[in-house]
Tab-separated table of C-alpha atoms and ligand atoms in Angstrom:
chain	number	residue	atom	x	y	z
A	1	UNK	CA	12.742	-33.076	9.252
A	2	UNK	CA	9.035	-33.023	9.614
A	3	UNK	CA	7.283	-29.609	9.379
A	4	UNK	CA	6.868	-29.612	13.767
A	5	UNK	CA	10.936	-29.810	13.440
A	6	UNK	CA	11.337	-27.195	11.254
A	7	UNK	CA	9.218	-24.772	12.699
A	8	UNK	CA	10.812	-25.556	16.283
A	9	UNK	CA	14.608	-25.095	14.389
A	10	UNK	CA	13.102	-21.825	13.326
A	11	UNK	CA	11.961	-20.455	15.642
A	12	UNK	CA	14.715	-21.152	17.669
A	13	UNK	CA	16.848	-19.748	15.171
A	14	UNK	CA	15.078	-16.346	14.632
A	15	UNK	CA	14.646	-16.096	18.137
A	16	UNK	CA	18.260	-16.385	18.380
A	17	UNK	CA	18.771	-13.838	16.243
A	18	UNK	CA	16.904	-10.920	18.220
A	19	UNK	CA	19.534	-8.459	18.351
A	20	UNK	CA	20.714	-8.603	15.006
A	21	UNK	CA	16.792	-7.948	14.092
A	22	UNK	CA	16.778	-5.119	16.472
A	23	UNK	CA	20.488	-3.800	15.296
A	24	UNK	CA	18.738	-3.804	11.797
A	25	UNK	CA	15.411	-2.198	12.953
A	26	UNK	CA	17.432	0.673	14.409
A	27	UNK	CA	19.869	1.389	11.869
A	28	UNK	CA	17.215	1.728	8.872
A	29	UNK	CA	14.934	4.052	11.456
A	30	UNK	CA	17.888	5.874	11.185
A	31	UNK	CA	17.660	6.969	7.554
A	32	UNK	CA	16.164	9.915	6.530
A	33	UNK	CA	14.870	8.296	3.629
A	34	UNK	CA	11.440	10.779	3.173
A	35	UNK	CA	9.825	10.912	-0.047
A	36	UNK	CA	11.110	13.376	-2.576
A	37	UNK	CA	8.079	14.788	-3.202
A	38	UNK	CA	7.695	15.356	0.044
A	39	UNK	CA	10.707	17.315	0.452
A	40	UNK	CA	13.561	14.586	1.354
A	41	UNK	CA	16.502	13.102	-0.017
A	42	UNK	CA	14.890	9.939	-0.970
A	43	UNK	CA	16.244	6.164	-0.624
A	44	UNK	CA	19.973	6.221	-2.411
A	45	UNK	CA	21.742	6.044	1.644
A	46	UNK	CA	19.551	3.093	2.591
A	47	UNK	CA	19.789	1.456	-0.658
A	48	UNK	CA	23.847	1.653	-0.301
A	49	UNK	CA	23.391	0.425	3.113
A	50	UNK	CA	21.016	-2.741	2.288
A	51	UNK	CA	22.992	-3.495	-1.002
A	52	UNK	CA	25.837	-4.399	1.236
A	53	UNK	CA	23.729	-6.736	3.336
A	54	UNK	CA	22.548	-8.958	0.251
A	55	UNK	CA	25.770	-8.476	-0.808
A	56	UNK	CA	27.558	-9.945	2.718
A	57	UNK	CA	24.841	-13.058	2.377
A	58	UNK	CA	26.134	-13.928	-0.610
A	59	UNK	CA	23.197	-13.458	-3.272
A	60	UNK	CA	23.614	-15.232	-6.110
A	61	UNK	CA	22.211	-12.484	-8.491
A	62	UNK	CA	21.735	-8.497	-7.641
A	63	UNK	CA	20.135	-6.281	-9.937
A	64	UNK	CA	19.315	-2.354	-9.837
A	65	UNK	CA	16.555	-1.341	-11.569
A	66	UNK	CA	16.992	1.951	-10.700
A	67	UNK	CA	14.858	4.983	-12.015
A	68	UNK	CA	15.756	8.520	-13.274
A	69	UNK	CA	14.564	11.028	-11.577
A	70	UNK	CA	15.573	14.854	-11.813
A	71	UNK	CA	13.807	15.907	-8.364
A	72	UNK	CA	17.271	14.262	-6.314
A	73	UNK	CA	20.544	15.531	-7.257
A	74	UNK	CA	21.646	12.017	-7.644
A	75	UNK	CA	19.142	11.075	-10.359
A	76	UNK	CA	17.892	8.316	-9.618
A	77	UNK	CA	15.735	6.236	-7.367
A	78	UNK	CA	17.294	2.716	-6.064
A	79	UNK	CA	15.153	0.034	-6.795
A	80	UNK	CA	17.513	-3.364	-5.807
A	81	UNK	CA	16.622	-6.749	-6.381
A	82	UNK	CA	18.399	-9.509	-5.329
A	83	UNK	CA	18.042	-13.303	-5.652
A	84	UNK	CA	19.091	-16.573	-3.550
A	85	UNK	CA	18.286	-19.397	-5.637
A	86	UNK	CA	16.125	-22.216	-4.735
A	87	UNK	CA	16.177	-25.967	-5.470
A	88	UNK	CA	14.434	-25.076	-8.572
A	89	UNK	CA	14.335	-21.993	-11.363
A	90	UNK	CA	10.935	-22.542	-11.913
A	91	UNK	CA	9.683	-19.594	-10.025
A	92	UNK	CA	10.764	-16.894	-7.355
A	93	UNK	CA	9.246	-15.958	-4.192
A	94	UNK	CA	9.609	-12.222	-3.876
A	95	UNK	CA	9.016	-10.419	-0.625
A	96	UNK	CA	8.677	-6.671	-2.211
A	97	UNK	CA	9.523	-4.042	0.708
A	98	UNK	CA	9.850	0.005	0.279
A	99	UNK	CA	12.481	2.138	1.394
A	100	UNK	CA	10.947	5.196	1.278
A	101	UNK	CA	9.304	7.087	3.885
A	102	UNK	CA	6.459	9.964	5.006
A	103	UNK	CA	7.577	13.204	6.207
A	104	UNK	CA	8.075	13.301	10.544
A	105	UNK	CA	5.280	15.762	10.597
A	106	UNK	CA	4.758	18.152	13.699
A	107	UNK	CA	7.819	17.255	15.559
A	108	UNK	CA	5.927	18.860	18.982
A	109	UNK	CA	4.406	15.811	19.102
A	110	UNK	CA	6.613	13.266	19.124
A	111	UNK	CA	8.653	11.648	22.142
A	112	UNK	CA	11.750	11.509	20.477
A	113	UNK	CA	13.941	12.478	17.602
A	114	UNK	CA	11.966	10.567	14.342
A	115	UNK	CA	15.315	9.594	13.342
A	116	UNK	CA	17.116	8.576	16.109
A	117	UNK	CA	15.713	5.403	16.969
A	118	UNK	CA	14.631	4.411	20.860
A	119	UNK	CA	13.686	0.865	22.504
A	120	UNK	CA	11.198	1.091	24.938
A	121	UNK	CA	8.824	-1.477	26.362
A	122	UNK	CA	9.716	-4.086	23.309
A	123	UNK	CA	9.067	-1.724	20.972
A	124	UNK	CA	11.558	0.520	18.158
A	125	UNK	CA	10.009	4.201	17.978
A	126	UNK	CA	11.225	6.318	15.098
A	127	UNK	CA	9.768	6.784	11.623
A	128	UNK	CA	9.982	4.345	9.342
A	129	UNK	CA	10.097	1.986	12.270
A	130	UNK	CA	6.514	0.084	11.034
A	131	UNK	CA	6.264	1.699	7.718
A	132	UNK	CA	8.118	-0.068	6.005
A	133	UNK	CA	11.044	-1.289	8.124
A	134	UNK	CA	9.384	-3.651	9.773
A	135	UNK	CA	8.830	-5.957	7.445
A	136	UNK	CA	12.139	-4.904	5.549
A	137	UNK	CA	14.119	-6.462	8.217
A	138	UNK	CA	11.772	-9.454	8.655
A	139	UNK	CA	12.350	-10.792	5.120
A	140	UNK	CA	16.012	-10.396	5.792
A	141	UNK	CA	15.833	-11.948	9.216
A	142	UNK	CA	14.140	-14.588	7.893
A	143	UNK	CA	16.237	-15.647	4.961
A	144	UNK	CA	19.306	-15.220	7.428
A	145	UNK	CA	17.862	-18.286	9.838
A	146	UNK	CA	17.275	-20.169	6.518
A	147	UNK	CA	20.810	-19.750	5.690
A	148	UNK	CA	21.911	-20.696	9.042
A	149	UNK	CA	19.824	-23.834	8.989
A	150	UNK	CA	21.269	-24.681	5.490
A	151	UNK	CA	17.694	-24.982	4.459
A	152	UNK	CA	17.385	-24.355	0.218
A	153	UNK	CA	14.086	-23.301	-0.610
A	154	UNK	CA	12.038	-25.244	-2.817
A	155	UNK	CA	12.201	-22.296	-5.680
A	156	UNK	CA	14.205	-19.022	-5.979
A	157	UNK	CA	13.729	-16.508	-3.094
A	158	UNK	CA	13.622	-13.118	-3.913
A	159	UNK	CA	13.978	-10.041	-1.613
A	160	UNK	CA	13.109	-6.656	-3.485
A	161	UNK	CA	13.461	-2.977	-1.956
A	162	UNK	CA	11.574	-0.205	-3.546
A	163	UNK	CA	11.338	3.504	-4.403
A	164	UNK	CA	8.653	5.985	-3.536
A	165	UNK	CA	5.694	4.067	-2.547
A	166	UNK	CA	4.440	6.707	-0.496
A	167	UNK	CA	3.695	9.167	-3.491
A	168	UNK	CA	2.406	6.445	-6.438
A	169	UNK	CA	5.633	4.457	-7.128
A	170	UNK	CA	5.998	6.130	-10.126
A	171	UNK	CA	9.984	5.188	-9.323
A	172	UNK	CA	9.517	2.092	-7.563
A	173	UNK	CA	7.583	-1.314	-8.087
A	174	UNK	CA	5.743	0.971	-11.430
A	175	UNK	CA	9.321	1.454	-13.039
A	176	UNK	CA	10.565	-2.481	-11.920
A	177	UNK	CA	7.293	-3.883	-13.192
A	178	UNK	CA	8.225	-2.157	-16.619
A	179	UNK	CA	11.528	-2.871	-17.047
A	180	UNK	CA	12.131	-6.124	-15.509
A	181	UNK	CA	11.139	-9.329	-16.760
A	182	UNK	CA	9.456	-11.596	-13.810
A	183	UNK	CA	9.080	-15.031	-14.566
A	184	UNK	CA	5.777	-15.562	-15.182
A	185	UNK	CA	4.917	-17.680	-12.769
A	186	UNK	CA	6.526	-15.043	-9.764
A	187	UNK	CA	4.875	-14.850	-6.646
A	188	UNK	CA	4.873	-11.631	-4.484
A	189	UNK	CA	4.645	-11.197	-1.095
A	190	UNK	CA	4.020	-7.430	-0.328
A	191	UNK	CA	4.164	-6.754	3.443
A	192	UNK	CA	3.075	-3.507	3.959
A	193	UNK	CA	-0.393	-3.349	5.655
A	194	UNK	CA	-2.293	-6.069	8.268
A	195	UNK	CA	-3.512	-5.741	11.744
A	196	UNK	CA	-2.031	-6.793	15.163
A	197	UNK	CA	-3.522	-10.337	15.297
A	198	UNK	CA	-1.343	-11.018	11.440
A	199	UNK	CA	-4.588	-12.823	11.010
A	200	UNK	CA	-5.870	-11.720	7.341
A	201	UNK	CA	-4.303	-11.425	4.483
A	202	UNK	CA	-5.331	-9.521	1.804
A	203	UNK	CA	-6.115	-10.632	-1.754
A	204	UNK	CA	-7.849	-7.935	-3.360
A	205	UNK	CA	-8.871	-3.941	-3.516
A	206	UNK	CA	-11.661	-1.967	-4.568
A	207	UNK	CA	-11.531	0.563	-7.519
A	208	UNK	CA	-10.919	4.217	-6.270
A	209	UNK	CA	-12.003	7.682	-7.928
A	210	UNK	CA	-11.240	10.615	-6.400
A	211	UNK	CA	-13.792	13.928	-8.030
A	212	UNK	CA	-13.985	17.138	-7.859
A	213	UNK	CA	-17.228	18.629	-9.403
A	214	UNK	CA	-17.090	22.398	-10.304
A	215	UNK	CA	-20.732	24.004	-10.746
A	216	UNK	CA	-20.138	27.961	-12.679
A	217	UNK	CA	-23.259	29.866	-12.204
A	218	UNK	CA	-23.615	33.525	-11.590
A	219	UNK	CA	-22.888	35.564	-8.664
A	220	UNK	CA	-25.153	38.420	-7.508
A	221	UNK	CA	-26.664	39.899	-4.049
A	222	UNK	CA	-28.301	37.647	-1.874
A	223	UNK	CA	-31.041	39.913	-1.856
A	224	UNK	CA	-31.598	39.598	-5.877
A	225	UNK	CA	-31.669	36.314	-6.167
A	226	UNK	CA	-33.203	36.646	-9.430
A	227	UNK	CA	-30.106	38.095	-11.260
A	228	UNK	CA	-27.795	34.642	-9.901
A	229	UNK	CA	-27.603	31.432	-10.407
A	230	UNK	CA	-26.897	30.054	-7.605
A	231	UNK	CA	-24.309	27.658	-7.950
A	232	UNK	CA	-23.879	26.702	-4.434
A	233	UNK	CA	-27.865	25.626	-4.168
A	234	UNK	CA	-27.728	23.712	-7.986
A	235	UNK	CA	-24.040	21.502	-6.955
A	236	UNK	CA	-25.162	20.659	-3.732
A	237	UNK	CA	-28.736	18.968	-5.077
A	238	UNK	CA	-26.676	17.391	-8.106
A	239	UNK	CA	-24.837	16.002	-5.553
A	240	UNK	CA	-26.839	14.579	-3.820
A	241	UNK	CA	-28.794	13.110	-6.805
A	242	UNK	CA	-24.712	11.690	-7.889
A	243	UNK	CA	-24.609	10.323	-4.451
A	244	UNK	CA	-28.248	8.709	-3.578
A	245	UNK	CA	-28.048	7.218	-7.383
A	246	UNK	CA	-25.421	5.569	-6.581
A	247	UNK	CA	-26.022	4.128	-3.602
A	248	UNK	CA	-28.480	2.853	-4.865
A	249	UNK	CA	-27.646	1.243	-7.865
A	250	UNK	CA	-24.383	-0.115	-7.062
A	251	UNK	CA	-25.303	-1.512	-3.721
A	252	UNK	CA	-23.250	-5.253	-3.830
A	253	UNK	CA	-21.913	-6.436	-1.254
A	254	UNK	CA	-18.774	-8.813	-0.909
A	255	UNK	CA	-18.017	-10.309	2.394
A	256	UNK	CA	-14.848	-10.330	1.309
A	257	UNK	CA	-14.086	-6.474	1.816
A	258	UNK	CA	-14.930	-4.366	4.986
A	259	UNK	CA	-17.182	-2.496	4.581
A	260	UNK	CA	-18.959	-4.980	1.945
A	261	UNK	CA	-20.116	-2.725	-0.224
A	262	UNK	CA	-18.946	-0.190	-2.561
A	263	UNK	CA	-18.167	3.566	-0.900
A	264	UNK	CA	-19.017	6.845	-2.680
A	265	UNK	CA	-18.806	9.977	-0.121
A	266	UNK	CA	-18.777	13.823	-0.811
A	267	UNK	CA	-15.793	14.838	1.070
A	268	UNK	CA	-13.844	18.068	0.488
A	269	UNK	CA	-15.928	21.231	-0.191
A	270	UNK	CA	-13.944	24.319	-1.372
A	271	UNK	CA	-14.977	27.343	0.633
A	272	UNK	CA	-17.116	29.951	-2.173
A	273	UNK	CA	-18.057	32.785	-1.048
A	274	UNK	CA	-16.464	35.119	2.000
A	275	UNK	CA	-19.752	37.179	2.974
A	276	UNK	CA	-23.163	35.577	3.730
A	277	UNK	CA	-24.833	37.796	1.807
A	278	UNK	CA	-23.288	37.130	-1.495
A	279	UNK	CA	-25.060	34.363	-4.024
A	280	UNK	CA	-21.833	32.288	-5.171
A	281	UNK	CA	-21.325	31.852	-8.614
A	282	UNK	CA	-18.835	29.282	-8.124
A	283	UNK	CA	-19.068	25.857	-6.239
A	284	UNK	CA	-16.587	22.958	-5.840
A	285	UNK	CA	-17.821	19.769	-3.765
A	286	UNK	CA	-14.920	16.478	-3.801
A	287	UNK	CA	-15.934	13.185	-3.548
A	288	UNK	CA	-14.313	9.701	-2.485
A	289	UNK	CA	-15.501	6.460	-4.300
A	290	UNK	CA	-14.304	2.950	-3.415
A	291	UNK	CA	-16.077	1.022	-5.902
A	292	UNK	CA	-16.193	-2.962	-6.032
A	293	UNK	CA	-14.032	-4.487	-8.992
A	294	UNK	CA	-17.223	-6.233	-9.625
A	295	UNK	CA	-18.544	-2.748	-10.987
A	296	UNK	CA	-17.215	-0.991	-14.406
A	297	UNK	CA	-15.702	2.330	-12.783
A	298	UNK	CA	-15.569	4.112	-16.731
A	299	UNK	CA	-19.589	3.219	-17.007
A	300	UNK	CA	-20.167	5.064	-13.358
A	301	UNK	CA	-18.636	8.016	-14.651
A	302	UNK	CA	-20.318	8.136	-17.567
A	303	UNK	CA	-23.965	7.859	-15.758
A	304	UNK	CA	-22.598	10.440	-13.137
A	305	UNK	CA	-21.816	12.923	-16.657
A	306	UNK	CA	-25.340	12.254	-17.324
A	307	UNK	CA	-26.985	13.185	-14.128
A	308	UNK	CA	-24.765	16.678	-14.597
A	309	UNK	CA	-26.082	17.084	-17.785
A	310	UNK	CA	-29.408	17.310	-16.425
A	311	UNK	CA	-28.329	19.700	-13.850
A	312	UNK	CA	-26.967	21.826	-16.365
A	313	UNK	CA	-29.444	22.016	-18.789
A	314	UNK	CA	-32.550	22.736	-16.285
A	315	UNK	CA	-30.609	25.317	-14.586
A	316	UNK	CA	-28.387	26.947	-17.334
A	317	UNK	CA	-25.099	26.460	-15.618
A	318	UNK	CA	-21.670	24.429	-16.256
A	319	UNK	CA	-20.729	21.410	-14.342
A	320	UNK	CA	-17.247	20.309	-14.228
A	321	UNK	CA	-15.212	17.372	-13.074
A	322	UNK	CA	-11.924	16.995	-12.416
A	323	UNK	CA	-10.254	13.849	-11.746
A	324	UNK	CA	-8.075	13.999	-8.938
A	325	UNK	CA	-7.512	10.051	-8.679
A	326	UNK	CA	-8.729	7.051	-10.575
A	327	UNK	CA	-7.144	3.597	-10.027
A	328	UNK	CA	-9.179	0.789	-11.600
A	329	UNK	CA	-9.136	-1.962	-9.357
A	330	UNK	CA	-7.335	-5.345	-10.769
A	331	UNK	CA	-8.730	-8.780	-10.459
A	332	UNK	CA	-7.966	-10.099	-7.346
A	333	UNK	CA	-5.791	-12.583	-6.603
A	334	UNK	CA	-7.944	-15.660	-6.407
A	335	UNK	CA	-8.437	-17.183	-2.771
A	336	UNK	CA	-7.637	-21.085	-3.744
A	337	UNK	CA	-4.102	-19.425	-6.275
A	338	UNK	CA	-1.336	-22.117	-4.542
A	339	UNK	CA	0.525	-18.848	-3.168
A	340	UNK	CA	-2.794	-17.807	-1.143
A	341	UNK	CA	-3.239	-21.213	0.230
A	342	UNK	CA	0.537	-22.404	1.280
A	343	UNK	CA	1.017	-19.050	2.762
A	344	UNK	CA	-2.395	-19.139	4.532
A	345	UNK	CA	-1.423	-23.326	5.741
A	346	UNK	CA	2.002	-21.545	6.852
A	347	UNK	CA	0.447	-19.166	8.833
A	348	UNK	CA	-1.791	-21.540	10.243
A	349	UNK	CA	0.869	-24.058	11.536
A	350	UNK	CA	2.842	-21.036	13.168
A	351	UNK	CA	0.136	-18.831	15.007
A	352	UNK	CA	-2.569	-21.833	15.174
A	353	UNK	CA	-5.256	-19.669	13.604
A	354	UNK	CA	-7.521	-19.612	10.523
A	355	UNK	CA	-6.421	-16.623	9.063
A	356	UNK	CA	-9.010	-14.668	6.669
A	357	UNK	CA	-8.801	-13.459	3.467
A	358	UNK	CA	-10.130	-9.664	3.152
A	359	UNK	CA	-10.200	-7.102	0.290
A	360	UNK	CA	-9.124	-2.949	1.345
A	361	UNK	CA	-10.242	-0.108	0.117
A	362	UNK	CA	-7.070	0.052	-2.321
A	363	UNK	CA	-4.423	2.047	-3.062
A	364	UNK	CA	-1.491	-0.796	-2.288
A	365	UNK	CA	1.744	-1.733	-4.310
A	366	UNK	CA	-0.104	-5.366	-4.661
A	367	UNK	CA	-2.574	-3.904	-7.146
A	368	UNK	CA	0.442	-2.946	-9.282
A	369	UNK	CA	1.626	-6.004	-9.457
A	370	UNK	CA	-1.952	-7.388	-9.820
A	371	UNK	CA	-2.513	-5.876	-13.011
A	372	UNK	CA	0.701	-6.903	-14.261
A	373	UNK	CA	-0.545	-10.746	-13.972
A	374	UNK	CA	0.839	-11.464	-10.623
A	375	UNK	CA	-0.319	-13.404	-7.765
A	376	UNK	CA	0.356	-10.720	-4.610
A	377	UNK	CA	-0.784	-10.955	-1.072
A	378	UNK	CA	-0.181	-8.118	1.553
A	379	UNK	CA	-0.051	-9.589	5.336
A	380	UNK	CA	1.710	-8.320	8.036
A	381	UNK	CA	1.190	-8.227	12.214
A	382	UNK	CA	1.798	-4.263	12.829
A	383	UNK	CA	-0.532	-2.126	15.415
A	384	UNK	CA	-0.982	0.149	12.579
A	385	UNK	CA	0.999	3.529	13.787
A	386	UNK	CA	2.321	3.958	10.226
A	387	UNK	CA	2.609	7.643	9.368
A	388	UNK	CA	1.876	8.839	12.658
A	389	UNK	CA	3.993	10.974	15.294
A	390	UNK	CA	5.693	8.637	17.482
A	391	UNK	CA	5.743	5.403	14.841
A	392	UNK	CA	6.659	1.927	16.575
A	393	UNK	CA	6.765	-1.557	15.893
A	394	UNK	CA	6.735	-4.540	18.712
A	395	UNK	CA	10.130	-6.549	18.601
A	396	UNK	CA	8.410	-9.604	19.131
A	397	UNK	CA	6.098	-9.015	15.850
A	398	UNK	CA	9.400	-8.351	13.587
A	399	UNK	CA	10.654	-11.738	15.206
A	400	UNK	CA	7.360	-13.549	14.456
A	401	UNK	CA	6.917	-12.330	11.433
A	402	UNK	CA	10.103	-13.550	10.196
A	403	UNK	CA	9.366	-17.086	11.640
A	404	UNK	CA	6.457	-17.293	9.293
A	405	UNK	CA	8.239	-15.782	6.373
A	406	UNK	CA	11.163	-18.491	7.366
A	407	UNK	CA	8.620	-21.650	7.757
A	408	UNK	CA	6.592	-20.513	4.758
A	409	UNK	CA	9.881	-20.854	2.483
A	410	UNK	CA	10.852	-23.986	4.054
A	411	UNK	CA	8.180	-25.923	3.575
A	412	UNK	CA	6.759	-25.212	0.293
B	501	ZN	ZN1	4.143	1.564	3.533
């Protein structure tokens, strides 16, 4: 068969297969499957539930690397891997999907019951619906039609379903990266983020800091400003000299990511004071940086320490900061790596597009795996209502998303 043929079998086949994909959407919208550290009983019922589907398609290998974890009364969080194997052993194709989910928030505003799935207009509404079930049950879809077509992928396929992504994946892809040996020459697919085109695939992240600065003066009457130091007045203008320093100074831009350059923003500021005519003593401004991975993150912190140093030598007070989040950005996953470009060519002979490679702001599984030595791409066509009241995903993208996965792994 030449590649037109397959991708007409295909899609013929996944097509074909449209109630079984919305059967499967249904069912996992189903589970409450929240976060434990969000208050819910975390993945072990959908876990059970998708080990028996690898299981009924005859894997040849299923591991759990599960993690212990003393929040559930079960103790542990299901992290299952499970392998079909390819013409070859020489490497394995992993599409790496998470099972956990965000709380339902305010329930006043959704339509319907988070957890009780409903089809309406093409669409599955119910949490967990996008985020991450849609591309859960592509990757199974998809490796269902190869199995119908009797097609055996060039290498090992792999389809892996995660722990706790939502709060770190302390228990998830953190855990399997640490006690699981990939082959070294793995490639992961991570389909958890994308836009409604599926036209760009991601290949790289920014570094992110999260700060909170705490300035310690002295409180007094507003009236007497003598007797304070005014700690409100003296964090605010070292804040400012933090921010315009470096925004200027770190001011690259990659076309790559959007927006091009680094980000550094003061965010959160704790309330001081209750009266207006109190001085505070104590002031605590937050601030959000997405920094390049061209740019040493540890060497920005240190010049930031400096500029407080100033701050509190001229005016006598303390300046502290608090990190709240620091994730060092990996090296991305180069745009010509073999899995960036057959996946790309894939794409392009399904959806006849050019699709474009982008870096995010960060904070994805893919960096995980990034800084472990793996290639990783996140793509996915969603309309981006993840974590939101009301969460839906289009039928049709589940089904074409699968044809891609499907054509990608049949003509490597
Ligand atoms: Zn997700």
């Amino acid at each position: 068969m030449d590649r037109n043929q397959i991708k007409s079998e295909i899609e013929k086949t996944v097509k074909s297969m449209e109630n079984e994909l919305v059967d499967l959407s249904c069912k996992f919208v189903s589970f409450n499957s929240v976060n434990p550290k969000t208050n819910g009983p975390g993945e072990k019922e959908v876990a059970l539930w998708l080990e028996n589907i690898v299981k009924k398609m005859k894997f040849d290998r299923i591991l759990h690397i599960d993690a212990k974890d003393t929040q559930v009364p079960y103790g542990y969080r299901p992290n299952i891997l499970s392998i079909l194997n390819g013409q070859s052993d020489e490497k394995t194709i992993w599409f790496m999907t998470h099972m956990d989910k965000v709380p339902a928030g305010d329930l006043s505003l959704w339509e319907s019951d988070p957890f009780k799935p409903i089809i309406k207009d093409g669409k599955i509404y119910g949490r967990g619906a996008e985020d991450n079930g849609s591309s859960l049950v592509a990757s199974i879809i998809a490796l269902k039609a190869i199995q119908k077509l009797e097609i055996k992928p060039r290498y090992n396929v792999g389809l892996m379903f995660v722990s706790d992504e939502e709060t770190g994946s302390e228990f998830g892809i953190e855990h399997v990266v640490n006690n699981f040996k990939f082959g070294k020459d793995d490639w992961f697919i991570v389909p958890d983020s994308g836009n409604p085109v599926g036209n760009e695939i991601e290949i790289a992240e920014k570094s992110i800091i999260w700060l909170k600065m705490t300035t310690v003066g002295k409180q007094a009457h507003a009236s007497m400003p003598q007797l304070a130091k005014n700690a409100h007045r003296i964090g605010i203008k070292c804040a400012l000299e933090i921010d315009n320093f470096i925004h200027e100074k770190y001011n690259f831009e990659d076309p790559l990511f959007t927006p091009s350059a680094s980000t550094f923003e003061p965010t959160k500021k704790e309330a001081n004071v209750e009266n207006v005519n109190t001085i505070p003593g104590v002031d605590v401004i937050c601030f959000d940086g997405r920094i390049l991975p061209s740019y040493d993150l540890e060497k920005i912190l240190t010049e930031i320490r400096e500029i407080a140093d100033k701050y509190e030598k001229e005016y006598d007070v303390s300046i502290k900061f608090e990190i709240l989040q620091k994730g060092i950005a990996p090296e991305p996953t180069p745009a010509d790596h073999p899995l960036v470009k057959s996946f790309s060519s894939a794409l392009k002979d399904v959806r006849n597009f050019d699709p474009k490679l982008v870096g995010i702001g960060g904070g994805t599984c893919a960096a995980i795996l990034r800084k472990a030595g793996f290639p990783a791409i996140v793509w996915a066509t969603i309309d981006e209502t993840a974590h939101q009241p009301n969460e839906n995903i289009s039928i049709k993208y589940m089904l074409d998303d699968a044809i891609v996965y499907a054509y990608f792994l049949a003509t490597l």
